[in-house]
Coordinates of C-alpha atoms in Angstrom, one line a residue:
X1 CA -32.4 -5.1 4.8
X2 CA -33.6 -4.3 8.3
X3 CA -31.0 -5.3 11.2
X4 CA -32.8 -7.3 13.9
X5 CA -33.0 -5.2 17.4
X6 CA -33.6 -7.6 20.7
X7 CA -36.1 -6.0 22.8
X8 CA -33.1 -4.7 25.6
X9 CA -31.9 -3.0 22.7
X10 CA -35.4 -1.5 21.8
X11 CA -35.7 -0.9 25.6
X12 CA -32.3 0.9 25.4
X13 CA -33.1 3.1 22.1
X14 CA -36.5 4.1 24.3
X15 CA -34.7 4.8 26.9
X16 CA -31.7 7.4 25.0
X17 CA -34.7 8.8 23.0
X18 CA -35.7 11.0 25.8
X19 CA -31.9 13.0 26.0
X20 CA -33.5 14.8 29.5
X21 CA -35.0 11.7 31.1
X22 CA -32.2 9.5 30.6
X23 CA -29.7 12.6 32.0
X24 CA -31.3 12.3 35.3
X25 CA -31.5 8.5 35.3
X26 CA -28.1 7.6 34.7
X27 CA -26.7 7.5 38.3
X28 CA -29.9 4.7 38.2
X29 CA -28.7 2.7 35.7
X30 CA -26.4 -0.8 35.9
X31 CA -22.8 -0.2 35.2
X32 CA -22.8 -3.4 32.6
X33 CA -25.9 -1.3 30.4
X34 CA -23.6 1.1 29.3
X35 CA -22.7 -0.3 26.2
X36 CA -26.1 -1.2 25.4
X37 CA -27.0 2.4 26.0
X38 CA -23.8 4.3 23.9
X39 CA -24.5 2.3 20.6
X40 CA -28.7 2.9 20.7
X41 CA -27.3 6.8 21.4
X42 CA -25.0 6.5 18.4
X43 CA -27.5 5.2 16.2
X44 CA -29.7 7.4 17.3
X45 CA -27.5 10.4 17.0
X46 CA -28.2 11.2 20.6
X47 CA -25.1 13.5 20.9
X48 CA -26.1 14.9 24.5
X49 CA -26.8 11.4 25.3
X50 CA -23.7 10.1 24.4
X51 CA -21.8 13.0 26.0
X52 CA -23.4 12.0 29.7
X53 CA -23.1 8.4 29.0
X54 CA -19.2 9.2 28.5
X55 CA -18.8 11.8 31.3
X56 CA -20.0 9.3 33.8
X57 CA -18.5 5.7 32.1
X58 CA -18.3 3.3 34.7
X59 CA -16.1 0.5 33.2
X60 CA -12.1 0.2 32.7
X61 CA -12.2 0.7 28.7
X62 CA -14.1 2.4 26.4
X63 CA -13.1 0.3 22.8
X64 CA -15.4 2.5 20.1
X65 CA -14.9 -0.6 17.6
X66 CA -16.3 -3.0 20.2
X67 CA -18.8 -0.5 21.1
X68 CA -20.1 0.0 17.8
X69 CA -19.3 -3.5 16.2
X70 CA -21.9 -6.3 16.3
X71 CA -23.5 -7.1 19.1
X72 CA -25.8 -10.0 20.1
X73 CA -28.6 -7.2 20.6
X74 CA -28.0 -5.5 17.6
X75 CA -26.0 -7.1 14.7
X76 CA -25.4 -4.1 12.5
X77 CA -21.4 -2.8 12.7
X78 CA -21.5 1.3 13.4
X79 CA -18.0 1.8 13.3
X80 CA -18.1 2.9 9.6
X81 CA -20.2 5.9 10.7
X82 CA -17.8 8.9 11.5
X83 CA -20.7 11.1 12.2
X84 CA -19.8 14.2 13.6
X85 CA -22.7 14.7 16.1
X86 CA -21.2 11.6 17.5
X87 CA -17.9 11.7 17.5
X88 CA -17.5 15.3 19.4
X89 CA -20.1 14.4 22.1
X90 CA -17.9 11.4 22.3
X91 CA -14.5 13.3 23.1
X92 CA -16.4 16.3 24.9
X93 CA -17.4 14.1 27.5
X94 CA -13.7 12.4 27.5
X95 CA -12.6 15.6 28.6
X96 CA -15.7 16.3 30.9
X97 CA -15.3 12.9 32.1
X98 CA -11.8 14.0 33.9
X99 CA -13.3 17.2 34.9
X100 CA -16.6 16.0 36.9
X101 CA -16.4 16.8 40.4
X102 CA -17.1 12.8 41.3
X103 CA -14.2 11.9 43.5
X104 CA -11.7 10.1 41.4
X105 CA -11.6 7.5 43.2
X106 CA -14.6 6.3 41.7
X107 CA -13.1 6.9 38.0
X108 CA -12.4 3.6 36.6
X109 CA -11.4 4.1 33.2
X110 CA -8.1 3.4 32.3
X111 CA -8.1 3.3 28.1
X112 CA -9.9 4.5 25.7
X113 CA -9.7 3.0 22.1
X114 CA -10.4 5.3 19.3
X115 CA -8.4 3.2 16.5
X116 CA -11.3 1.0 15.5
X117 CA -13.6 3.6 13.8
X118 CA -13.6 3.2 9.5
X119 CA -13.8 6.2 7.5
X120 CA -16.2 5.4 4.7
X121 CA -17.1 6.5 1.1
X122 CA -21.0 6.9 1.9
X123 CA -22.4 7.9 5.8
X124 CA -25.5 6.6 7.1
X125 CA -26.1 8.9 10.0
X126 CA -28.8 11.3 9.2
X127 CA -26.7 14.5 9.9
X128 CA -24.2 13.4 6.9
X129 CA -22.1 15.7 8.5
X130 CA -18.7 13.7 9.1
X131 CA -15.6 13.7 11.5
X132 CA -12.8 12.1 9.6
X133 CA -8.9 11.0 11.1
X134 CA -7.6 14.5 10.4
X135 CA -10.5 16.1 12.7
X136 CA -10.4 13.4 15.0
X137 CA -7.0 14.4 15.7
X138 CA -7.4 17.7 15.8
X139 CA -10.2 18.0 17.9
X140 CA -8.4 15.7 20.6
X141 CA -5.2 17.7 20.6
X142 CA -7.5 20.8 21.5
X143 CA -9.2 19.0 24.2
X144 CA -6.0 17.7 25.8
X145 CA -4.9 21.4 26.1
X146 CA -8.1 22.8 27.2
X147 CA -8.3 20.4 29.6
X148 CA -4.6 21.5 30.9
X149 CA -6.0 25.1 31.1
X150 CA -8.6 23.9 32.7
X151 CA -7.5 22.3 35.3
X152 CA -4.8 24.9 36.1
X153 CA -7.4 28.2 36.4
X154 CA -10.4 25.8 38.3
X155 CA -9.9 24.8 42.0
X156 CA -9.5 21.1 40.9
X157 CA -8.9 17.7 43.6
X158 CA -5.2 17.3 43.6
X159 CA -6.1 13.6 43.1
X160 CA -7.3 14.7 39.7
X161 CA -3.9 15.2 38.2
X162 CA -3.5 11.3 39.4
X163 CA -6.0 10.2 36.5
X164 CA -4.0 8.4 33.8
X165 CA -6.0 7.2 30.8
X166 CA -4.8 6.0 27.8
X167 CA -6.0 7.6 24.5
X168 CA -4.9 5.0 21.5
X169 CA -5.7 7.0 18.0
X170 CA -4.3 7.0 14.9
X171 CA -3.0 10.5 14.2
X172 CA -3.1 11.9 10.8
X173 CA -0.9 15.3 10.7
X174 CA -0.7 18.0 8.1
X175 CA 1.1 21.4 8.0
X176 CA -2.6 23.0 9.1
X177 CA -2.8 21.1 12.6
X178 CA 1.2 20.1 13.4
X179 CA 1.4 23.0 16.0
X180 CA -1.7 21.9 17.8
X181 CA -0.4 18.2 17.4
X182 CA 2.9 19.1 18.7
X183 CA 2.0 21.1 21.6
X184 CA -0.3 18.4 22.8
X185 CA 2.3 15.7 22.6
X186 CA 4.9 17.9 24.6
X187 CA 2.2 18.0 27.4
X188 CA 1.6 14.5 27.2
X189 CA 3.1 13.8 30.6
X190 CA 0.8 16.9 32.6
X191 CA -2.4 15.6 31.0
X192 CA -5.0 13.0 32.5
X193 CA -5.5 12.2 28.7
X194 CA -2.4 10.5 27.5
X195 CA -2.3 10.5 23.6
X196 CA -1.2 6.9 22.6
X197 CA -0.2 7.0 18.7
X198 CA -0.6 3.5 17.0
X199 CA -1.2 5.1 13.7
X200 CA 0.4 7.9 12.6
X201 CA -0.2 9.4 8.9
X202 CA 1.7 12.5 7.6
X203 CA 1.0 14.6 4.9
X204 CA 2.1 17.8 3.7
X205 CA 4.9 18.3 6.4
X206 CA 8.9 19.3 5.8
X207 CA 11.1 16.6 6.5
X208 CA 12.1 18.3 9.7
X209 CA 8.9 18.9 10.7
X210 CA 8.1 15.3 10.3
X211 CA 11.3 13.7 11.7
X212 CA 10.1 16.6 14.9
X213 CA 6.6 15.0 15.3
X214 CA 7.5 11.3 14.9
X215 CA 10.1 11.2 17.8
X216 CA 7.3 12.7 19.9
X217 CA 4.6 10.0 18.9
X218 CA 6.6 7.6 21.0
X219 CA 7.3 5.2 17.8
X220 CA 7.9 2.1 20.4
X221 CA 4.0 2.1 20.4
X222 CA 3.6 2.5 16.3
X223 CA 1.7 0.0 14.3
X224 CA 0.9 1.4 11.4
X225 CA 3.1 4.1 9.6
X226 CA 1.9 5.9 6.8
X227 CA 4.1 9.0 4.9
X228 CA 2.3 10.1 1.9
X229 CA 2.1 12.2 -1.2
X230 CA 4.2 15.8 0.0
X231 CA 6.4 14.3 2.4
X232 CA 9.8 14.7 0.3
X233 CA 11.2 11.3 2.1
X234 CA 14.0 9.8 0.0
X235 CA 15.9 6.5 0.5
X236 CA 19.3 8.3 2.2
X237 CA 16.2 10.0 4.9
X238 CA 14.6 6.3 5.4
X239 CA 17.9 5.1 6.5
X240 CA 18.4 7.9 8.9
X241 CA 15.0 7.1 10.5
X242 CA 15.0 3.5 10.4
X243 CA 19.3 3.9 11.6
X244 CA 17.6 6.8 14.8
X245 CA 14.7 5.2 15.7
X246 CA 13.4 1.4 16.4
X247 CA 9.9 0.9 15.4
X248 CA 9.5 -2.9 17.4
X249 CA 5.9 -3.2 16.9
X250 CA 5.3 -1.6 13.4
X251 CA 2.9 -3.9 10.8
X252 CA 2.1 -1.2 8.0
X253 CA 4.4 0.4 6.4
X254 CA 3.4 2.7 3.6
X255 CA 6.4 5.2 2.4
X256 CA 5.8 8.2 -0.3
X257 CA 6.0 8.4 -4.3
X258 CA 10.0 8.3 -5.4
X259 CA 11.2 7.1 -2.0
X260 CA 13.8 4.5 -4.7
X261 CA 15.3 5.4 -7.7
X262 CA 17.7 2.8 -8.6
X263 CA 18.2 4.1 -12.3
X264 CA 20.6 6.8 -10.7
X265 CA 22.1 4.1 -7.7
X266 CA 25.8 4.4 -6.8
X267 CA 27.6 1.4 -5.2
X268 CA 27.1 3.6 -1.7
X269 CA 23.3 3.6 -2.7
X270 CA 23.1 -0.3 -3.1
X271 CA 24.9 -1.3 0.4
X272 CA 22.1 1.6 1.4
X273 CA 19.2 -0.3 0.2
X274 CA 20.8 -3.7 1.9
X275 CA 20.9 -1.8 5.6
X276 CA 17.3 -0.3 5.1
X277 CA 16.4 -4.3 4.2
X278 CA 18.0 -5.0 7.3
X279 CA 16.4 -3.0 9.8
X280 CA 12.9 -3.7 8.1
X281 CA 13.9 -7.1 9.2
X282 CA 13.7 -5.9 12.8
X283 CA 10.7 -5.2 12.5
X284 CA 9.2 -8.8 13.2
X285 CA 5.8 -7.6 13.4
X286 CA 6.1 -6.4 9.8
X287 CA 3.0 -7.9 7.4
X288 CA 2.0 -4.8 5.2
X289 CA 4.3 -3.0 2.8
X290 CA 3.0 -0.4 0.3
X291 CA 6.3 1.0 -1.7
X292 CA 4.0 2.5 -4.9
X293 CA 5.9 5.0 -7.8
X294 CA 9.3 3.9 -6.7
X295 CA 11.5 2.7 -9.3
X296 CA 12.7 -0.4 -7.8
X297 CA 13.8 -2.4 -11.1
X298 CA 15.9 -5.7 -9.9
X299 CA 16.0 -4.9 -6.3
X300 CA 12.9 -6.2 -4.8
X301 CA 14.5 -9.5 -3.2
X302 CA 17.1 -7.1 -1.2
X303 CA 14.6 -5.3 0.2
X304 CA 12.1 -8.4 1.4
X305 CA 14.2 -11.2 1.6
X306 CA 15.8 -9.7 5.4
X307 CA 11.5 -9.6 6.4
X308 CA 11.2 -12.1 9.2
X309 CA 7.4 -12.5 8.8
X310 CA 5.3 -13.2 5.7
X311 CA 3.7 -10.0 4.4
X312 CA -0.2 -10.2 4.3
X313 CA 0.0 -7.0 2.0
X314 CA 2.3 -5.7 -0.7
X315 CA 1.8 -2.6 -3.0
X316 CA 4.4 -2.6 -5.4
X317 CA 2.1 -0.4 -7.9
X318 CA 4.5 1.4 -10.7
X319 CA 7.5 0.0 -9.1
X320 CA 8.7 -0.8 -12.9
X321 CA 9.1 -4.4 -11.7
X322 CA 11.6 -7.0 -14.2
X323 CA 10.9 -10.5 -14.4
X324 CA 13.9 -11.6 -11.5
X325 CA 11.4 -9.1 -9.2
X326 CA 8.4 -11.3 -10.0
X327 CA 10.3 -14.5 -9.8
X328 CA 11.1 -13.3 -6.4
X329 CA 7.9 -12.7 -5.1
X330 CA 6.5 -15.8 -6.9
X331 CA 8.8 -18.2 -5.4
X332 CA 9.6 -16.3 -1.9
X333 CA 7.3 -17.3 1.6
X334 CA 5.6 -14.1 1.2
X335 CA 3.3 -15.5 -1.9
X336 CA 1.5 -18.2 0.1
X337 CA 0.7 -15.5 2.8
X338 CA -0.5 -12.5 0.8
X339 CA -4.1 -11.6 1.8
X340 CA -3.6 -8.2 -0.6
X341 CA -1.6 -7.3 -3.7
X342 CA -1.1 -4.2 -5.5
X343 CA 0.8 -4.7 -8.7
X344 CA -0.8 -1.7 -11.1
X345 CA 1.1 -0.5 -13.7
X346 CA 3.1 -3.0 -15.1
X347 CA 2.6 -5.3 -18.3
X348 CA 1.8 -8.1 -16.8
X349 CA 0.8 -9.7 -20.1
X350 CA 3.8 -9.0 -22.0
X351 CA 6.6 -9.4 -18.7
X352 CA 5.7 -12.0 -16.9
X353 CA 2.7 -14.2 -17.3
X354 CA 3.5 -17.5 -16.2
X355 CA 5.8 -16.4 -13.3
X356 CA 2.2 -13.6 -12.4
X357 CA 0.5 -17.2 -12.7
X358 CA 2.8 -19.2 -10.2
X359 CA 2.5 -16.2 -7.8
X360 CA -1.7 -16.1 -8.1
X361 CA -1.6 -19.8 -7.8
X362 CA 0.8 -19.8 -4.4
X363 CA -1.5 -16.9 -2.7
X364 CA -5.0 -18.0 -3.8
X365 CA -5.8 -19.8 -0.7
X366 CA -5.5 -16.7 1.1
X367 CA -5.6 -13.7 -1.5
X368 CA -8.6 -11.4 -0.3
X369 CA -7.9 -8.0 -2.7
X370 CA -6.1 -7.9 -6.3
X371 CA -5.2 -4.7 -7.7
X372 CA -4.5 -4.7 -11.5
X373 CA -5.4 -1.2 -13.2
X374 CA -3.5 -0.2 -16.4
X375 CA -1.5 -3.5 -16.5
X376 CA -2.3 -3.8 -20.6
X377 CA -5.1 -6.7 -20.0
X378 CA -6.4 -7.5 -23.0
X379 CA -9.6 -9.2 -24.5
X380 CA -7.2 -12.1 -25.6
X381 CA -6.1 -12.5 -21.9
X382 CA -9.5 -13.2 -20.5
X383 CA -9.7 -16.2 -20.5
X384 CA -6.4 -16.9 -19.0
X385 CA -7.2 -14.4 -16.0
X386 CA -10.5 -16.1 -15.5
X387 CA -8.1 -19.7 -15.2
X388 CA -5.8 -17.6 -12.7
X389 CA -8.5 -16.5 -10.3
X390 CA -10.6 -19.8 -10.3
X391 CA -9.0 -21.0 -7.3
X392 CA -8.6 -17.2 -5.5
X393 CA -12.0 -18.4 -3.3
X394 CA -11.8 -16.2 -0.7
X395 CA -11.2 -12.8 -3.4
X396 CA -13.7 -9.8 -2.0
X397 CA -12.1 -6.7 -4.1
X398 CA -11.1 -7.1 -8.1
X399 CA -10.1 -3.9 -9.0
X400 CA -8.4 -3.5 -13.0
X401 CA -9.5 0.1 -13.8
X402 CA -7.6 1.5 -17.1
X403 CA -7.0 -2.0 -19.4
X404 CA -7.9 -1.9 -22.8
X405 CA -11.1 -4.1 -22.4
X406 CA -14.3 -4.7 -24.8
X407 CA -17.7 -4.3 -23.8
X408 CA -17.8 -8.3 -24.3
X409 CA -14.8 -9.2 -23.0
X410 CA -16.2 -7.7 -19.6
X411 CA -19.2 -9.4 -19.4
X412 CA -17.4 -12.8 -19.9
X413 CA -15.4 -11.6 -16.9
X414 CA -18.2 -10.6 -14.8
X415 CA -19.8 -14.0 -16.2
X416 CA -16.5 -15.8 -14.3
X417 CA -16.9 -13.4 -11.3
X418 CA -20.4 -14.0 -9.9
X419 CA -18.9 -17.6 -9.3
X420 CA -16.5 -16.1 -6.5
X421 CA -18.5 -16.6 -3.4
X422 CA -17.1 -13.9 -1.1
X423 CA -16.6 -11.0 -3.8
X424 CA -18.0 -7.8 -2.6
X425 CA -16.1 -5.1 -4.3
X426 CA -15.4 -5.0 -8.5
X427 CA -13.7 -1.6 -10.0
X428 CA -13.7 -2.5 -13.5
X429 CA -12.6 -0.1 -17.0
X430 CA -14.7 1.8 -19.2
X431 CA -15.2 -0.6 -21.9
X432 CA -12.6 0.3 -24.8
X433 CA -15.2 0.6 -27.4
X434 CA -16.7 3.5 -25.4
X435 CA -13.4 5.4 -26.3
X436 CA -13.1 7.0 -29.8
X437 CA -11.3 4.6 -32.2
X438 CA -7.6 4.7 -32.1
X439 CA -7.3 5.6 -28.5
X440 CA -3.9 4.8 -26.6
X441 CA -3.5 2.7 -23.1
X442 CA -2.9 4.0 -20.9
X443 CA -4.9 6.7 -21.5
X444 CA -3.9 10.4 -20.4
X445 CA -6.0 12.6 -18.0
X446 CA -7.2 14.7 -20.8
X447 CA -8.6 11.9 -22.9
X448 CA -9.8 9.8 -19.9
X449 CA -13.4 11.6 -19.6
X450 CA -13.8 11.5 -23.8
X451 CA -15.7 8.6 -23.9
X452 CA -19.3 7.9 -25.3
X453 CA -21.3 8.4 -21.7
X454 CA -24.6 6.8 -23.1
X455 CA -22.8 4.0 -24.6
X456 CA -21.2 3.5 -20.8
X457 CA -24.1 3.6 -19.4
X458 CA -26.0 0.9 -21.1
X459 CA -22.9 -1.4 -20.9
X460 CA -23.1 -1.1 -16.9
X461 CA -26.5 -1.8 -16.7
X462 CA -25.7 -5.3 -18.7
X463 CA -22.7 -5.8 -16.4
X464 CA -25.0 -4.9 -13.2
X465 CA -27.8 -7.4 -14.7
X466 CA -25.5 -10.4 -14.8
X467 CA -25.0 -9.7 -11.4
X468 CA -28.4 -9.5 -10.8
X469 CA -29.3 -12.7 -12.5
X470 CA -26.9 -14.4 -10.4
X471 CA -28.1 -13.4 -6.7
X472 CA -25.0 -11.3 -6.8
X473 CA -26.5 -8.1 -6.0
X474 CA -24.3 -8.0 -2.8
X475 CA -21.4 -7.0 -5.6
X476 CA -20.7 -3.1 -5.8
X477 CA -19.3 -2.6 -9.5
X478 CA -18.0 0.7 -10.5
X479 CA -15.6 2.7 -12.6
X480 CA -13.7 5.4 -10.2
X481 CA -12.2 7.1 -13.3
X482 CA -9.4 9.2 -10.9
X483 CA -9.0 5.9 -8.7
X484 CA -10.5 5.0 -5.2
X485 CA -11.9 6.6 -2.6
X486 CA -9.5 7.5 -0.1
X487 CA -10.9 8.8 3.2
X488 CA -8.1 10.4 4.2
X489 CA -7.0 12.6 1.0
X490 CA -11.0 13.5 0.5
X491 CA -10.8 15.1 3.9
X492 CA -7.6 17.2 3.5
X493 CA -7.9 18.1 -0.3
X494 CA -8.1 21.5 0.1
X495 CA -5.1 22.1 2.0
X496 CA -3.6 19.2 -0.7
X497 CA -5.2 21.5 -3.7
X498 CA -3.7 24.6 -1.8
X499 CA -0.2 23.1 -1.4
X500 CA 0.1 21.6 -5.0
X501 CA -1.0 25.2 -6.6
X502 CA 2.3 27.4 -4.2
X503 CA 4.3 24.4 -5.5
X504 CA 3.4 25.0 -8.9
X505 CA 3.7 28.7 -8.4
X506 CA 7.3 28.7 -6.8
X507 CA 8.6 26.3 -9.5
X508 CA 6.8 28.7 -12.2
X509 CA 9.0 31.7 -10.1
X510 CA 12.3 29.7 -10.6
X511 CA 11.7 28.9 -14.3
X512 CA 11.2 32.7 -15.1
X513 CA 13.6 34.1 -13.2
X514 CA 16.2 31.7 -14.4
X515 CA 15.2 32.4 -17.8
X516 CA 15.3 36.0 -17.7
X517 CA 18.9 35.6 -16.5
X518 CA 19.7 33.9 -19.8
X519 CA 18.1 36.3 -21.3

């Protein structure tokens, strides 16, 4: 469905088409147009355009999420497009923007906001060529030093070196761009482009490495903290970061596979997980916890109950929760707060249904995403799912991949779910009559794609149709057989792929040549 364009907005796209014209009328053109002018360019995929337009901004800020959000003359949201073309013109003329021989006295801008572009599954831009976090990152680190070169070789204004601009990003940083990274934080102070981290993501990085880069972020201006898949952090290294450095306006919090294991916990390991509860609790700002693939059996109300504000988000996916764990969370002052819960791989069924219940029923006024994949939902459980999310009003992702569900027993659910008004998203199984008789939940990686396609097939069509039937065709349903899409792994897979495979190989290198000394 077309987006309606006002006619400034027309005017504006008219005007960007011509990349020359609009070059030499810039210095023309009203200071408050700008905006108007970068998001027709961005649409367009103006890239020279949108370089100029940022070389010369006249205003204070540049915000990319306001920017590209809705506008009154043009109501579609551009931030989900990462497009390359874009983005680069976009930074380029950042850097350009410092160098232009204008006197700086006539430089206004004073922040640029970079956190409110999305990273998206499927691009619109007609390049489909994307720039994701990791690239952003690196390509800013780059520009930050080649603007240092720069302005050391060229006979620059002294005043230039006065020009202090804020760069807020959230920084996603791998073995393959730490050095860059690094050497552009250590600069920080001798650049007119000041690399603000409120987002920092780390993957693939030695514990060193990463405690290194974190002090360097300034973590006094973190928000969001994400340390994923092969970042080797355990619970005795969380307390030594949380014990060396105050995070006072962290609100995500996402920590790696196996941080907890309290199956081997000492007495010194349980007064550890008390003080790491603790200093969570300074974090006042603290609303979204995602603590997947620990083993955190029992201990779930010493690590939450220190929280001073209700978390909007909790992934506790695998966690191998007990029943006192969900009688926590059921009964605690997070329940009636949580926008988003993750509670995958656990028998909810067979554990803990009424106290699952209590905990649905305290957060449905607000609850916006529900995550329930291999949790042993049955066809006999329908109905008493479809009772548990009646009142969840405002739910706009249902995602319970990998449960042992019929063919029927789905369309009775998606039946249920054209009723809730604001549902946009639905991951749902592959029907379990698909799947040769006999199979086991849940299933293993080697029999997850042994399933009769055709037979799939015709069973999403009738699912999509009684969506269909219902005006519900602004519901995207799908089966994501290896789980969702994740920006941020798709763009770094290859170095993920590369790291997993020398893992594999070193550990393959132990095994023999400890076995040949037995031998």
């Amino acid at each position: 469905r077309a987006t309606m364009k006002s006619l400034r907005f027309i005017s504006a796209e008219a005007f960007v088409s011509n990349a020359e014209f609009a070059k030499k009328s810039l210095d023309a053109v009203a200071h408050n147009l700008f905006p108007l002018l970068f998001k027709a360019s961005y649409l367009l995929e103006q890239g020279d355009v949108i370089h100029d337009l940022v070389e010369n901004w006249p205003l204070v800020d540049f915000n990319m999420g306001k920017l590209l959000g809705a506008t009154v003359d043009y109501q579609e949201d551009l931030s989900h497009r990462t497009c390359s073309v874009c983005l680069e013109s976009c930074l380029t003329g950042l850097r350009d923007y410092v160098l232009n021989h204008s006197s700086p006295y006539m430089k206004r801008l004073k922040v640029v906001d970079l956190t409110g572009i999305k990273d998206v599954e499927v691009q619109f831009c007609e390049c489909k060529k994307t720039m994701g976090r990791w690239a952003r990152t690196q390509l800013l680190s780059k520009l930050c030093l080649e603007l240092l070169v720069c302005l050391q070789q060229a006979q620059c204004d002294p005043d230039t070196f006065k020009i202090s601009i804020d760069v807020l990003i959230d920084l996603f940083v791998t073995e393959r761009n730490y050095e860059l990274v690094v050497q552009a934080l250590l600069k920080k102070c001798y650049c007119p482009l000041k690399i603000c981290c409120v987002g920092f993501r780390s993957d693939n990085l030695t514990l060193q490495k990463f405690f290194y880069i974190i002090k360097l972020t300034d973590p006094s201006l973190l928000r969001k903290l994400e340390i994923v898949h092969n970042v080797h952090l355990e619970m005795q290294h969380l307390e030594i970061l949380f014990n060396s450095i105050h995070f006072p306006l962290l609100m995500s919090l996402t920590l790696p596979a196996r941080t907890f294991n309290v199956r081997r916990f000492t007495a010194t390991d349980e007064q550890m997980l008390i003080n790491i509860g603790e200093k969570m609790g300074e974090m006042t700002q603290l609303t979204e916890l995602s603590m997947s693939f620990s083993i955190l059996t029992g201990r779930i109300q010493k690590l939450l109950s220190p929280l001073r504000a209700p978390l909007k988000m909790l992934d506790v996916s695998n966690c191998s929760l007990n029943h006192d764990d969900m009688s926590y969370l059921a009964n605690s002052f997070h329940a009636n707060h949580l926008e988003a819960l993750d509670l995958s791989g656990h028998d909810i069924p067979e554990l803990y249904p009424s106290t699952f219940f209590k905990l649905l029923s305290h957060s449905s006024s607000v609850l916006r995403s529900l995550t329930l994949e291999d949790c042993n939902i049955q066809d006999t459980h329908v109905n008493m799912l479809i009772l548990g999310l009646s009142p969840c009003q405002k739910l706009r992702e249902f995602k319970f991949v990998g449960n042992p569900l019929s063919s029927q027993a789905l369309k009775h659910l998606f039946t249920f779910l054209c009723e809730l008004p604001m549902l946009k998203n639905v991951e749902f199984p592959v029907p379990r009559d698909c799947y040769p008789i006999g199979i086991t939940y849940p299933i293993d990686d080697a029999s997850l794609c042994r399933f009769d396609k055709k037979k799939y097939e015709s069973v999403a069509e009738e699912l999509n149709l009684i969506l269909l039937q219902s005006n519900r065709e602004d519901v995207k349903a799908s089966t994501p057989l290896f789980g969702s899409y994740d920006a941020a792994v798709q763009e770094t897979n290859n170095e993920l792929g590369a790291y997993l495979i020398k893992s594999f190989k070193e550990t393959l290198e132990k095994f023999t040549t400890s076995f040949n000394k037995m031998s």
